[in-house]
Short mmCIF file of C-alpha atoms in Angstrom, two decimals:
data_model
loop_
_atom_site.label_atom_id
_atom_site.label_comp_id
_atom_site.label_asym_id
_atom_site.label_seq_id
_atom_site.Cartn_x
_atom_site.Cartn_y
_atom_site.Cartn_z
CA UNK A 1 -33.28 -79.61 8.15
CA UNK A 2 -31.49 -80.53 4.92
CA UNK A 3 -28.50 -79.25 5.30
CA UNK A 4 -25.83 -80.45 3.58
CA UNK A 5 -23.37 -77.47 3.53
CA UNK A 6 -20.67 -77.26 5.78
CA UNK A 7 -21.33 -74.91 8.67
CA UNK A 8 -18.73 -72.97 11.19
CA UNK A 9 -19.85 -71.45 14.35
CA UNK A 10 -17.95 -69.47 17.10
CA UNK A 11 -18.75 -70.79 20.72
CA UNK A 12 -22.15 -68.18 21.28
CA UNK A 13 -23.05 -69.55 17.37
CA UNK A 14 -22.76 -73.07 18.56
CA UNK A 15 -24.49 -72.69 21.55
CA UNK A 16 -27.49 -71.58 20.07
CA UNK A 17 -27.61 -74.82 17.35
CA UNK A 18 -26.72 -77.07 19.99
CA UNK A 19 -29.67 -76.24 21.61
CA UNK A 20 -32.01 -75.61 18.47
CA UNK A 21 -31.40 -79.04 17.67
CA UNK A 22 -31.34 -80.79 20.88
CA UNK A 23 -32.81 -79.04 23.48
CA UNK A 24 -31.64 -76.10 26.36
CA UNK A 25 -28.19 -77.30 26.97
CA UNK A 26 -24.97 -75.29 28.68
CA UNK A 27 -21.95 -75.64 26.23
CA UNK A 28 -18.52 -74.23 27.60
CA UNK A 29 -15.55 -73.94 25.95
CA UNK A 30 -12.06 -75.59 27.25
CA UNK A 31 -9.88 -73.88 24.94
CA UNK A 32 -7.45 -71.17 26.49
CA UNK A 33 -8.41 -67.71 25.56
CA UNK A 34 -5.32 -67.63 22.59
CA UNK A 35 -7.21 -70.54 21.18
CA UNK A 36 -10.85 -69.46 20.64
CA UNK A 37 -13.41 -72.24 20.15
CA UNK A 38 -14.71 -73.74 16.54
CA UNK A 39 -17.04 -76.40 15.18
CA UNK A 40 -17.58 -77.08 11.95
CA UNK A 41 -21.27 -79.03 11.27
CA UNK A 42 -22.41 -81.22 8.66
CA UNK A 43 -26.15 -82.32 9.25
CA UNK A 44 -29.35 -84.08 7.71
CA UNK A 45 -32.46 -85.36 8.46
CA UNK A 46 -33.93 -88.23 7.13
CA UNK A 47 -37.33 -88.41 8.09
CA UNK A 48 -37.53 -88.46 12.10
CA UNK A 49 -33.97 -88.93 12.37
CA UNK A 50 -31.61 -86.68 12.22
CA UNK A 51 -27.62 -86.54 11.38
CA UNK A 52 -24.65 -84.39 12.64
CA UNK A 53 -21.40 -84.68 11.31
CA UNK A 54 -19.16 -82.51 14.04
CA UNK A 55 -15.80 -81.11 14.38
CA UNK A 56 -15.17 -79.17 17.20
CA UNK A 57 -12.84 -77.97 19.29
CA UNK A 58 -12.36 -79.50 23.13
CA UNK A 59 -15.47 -78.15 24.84
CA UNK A 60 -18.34 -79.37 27.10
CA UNK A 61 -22.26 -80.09 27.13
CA UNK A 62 -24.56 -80.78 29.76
CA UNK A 63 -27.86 -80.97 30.01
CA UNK A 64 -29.13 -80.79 33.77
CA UNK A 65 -32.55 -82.16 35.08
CA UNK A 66 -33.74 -78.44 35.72
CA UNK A 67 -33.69 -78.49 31.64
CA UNK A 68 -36.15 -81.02 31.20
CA UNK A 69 -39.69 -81.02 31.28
CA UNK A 70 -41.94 -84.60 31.22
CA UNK A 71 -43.67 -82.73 28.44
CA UNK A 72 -40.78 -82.92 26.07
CA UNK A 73 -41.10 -85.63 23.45
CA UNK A 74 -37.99 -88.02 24.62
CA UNK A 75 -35.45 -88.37 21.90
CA UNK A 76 -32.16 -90.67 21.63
CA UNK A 77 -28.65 -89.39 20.72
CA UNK A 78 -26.21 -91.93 19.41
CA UNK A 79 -22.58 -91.05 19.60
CA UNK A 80 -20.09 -92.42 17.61
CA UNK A 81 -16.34 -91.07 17.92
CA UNK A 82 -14.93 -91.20 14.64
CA UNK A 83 -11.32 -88.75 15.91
CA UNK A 84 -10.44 -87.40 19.13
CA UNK A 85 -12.15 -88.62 22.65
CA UNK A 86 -14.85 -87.94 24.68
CA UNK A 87 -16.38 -88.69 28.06
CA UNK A 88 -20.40 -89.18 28.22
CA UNK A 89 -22.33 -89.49 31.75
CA UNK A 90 -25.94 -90.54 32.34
CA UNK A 91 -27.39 -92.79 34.85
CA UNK A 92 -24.55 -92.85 37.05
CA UNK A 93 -22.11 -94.22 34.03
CA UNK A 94 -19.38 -92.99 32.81
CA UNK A 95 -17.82 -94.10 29.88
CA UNK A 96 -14.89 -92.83 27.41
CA UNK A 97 -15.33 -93.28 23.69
CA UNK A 98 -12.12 -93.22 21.55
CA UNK A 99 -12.56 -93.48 17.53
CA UNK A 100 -14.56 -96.86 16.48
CA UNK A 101 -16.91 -96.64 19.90
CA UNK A 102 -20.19 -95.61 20.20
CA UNK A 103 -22.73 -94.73 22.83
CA UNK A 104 -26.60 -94.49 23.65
CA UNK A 105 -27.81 -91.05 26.00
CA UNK A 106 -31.56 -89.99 26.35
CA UNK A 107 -32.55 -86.16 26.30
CA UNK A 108 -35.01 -87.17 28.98
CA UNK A 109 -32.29 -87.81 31.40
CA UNK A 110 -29.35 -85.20 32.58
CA UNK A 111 -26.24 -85.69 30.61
CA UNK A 112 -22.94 -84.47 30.33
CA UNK A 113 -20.58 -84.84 27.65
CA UNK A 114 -17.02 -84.13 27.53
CA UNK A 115 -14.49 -83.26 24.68
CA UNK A 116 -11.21 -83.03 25.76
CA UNK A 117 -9.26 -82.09 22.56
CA UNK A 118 -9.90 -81.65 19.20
CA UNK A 119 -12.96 -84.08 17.88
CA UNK A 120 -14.81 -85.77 15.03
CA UNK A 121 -17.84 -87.53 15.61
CA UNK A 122 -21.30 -88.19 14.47
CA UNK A 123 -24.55 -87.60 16.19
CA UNK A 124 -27.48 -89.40 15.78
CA UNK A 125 -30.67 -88.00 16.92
CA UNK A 126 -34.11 -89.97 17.20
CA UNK A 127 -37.28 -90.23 18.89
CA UNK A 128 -36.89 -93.10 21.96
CA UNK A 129 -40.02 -94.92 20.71
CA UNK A 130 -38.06 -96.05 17.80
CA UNK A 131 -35.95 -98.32 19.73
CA UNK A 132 -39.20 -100.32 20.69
CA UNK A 133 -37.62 -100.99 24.07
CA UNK A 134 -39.22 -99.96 27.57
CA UNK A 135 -37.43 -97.47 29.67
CA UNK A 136 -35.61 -99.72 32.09
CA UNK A 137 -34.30 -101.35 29.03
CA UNK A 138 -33.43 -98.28 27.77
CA UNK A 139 -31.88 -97.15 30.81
CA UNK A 140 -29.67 -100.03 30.80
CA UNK A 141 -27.84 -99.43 27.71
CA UNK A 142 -27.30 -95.81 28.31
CA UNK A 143 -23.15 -94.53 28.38
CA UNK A 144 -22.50 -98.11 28.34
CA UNK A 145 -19.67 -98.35 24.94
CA UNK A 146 -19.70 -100.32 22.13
CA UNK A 147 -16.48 -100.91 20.34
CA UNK A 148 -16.13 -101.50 16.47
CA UNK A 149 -13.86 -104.69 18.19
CA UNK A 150 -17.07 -106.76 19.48
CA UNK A 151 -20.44 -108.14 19.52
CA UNK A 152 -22.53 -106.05 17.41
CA UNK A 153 -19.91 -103.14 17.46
CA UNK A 154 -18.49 -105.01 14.35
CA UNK A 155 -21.38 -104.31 12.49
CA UNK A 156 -23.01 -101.13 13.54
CA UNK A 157 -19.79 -98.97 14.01
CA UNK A 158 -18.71 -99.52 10.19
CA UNK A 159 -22.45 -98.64 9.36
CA UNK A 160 -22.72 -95.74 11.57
CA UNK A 161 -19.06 -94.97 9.78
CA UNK A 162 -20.35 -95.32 6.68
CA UNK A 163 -23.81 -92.44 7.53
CA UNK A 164 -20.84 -90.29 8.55
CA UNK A 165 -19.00 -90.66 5.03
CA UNK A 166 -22.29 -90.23 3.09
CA UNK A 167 -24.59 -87.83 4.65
CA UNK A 168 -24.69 -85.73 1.69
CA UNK A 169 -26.37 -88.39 -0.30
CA UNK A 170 -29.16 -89.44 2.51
CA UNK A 171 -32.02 -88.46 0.56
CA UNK A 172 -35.31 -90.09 -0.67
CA UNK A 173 -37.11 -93.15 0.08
CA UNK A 174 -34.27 -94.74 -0.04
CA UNK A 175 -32.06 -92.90 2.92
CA UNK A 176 -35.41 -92.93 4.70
CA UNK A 177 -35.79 -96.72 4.71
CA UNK A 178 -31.73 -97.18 5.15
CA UNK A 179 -31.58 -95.22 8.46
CA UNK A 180 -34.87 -96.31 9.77
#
């Protein structure tokens, strides 16, 4: 999927990538009728791992149980809200990211995510066994934030920032070992 060329999409074209790349999802658009939806994509994959560099208008994504099958291969999305907000829920958690915050969600698990406005933020999209944790683990960190302000948020949020800035370069052995 090296695809370092900015993409735009109407709401039926986004719809469609959204759930190429991560699996049968609904996507509705909150923008009145006068105001049709956009997104503009910038995405990457560096071995396993993939990158997406959104803008988009205020919309929203869920993916229900009913979606899910135990036979899909359980993948990680890590959110990090570089402009705008947005509301994720899993495991009966909600939590609101504003820019510098970033979140864990599972594809195994329903989800529902929530842009209110106008957004920025990048996407990062891995298999779960790459975490090396066990699911209850897992399941404890998921829509829980981190903020840029604390703990490890101080150093993963500039990093994370720093994949956003840079995804055209993410190439090689290099990139590979870097985001791994």
């Amino acid at each position: 999927m090296p695809n370092t060329a900015i993409r735009r999409f109407d709401l039926a074209s986004w719809r469609t990538t959204a759930c190429r790349s991560f699996g049968k999802l609904d996507v509705a658009a909150a923008t009145a009728p006068a105001q049709p939806f956009w997104a503009e994509l910038l995405s990457t994959a560096v071995g396993d791992i993939s990158l997406f560099d959104m803008h988009t208008a205020a919309h929203s994504v869920s993916r229900p149980a009913s979606y899910i099958s135990t036979a899909d291969t359980s993948f990680c999305k890590l959110s990090l809200q570089l402009e705008g907000s947005s509301s994720l829920t899993q495991d009966g958690r909600t939590c609101h990211l504003l820019p510098g915050d970033l979140a864990l969600y599972v594809t195994q698990r329903s989800y529902t995510l929530d842009y209110p406005g106008q957004q920025h933020s990048l996407v990062v999209h891995f298999p779960e066994r790459l975490l090396n944790m066990s699911p209850h683990q897992v399941k404890s960190i998921t829509a829980r934030p981190i903020s840029r302000n604390h703990g490890l948020g101080k150093v993963a949020v500039p990093l994370f920032e720093q994949l956003a800035n840079n995804i055209d370069v993410l190439r090689g052995p290099h990139a590979t070992a870097l985001v791994h």
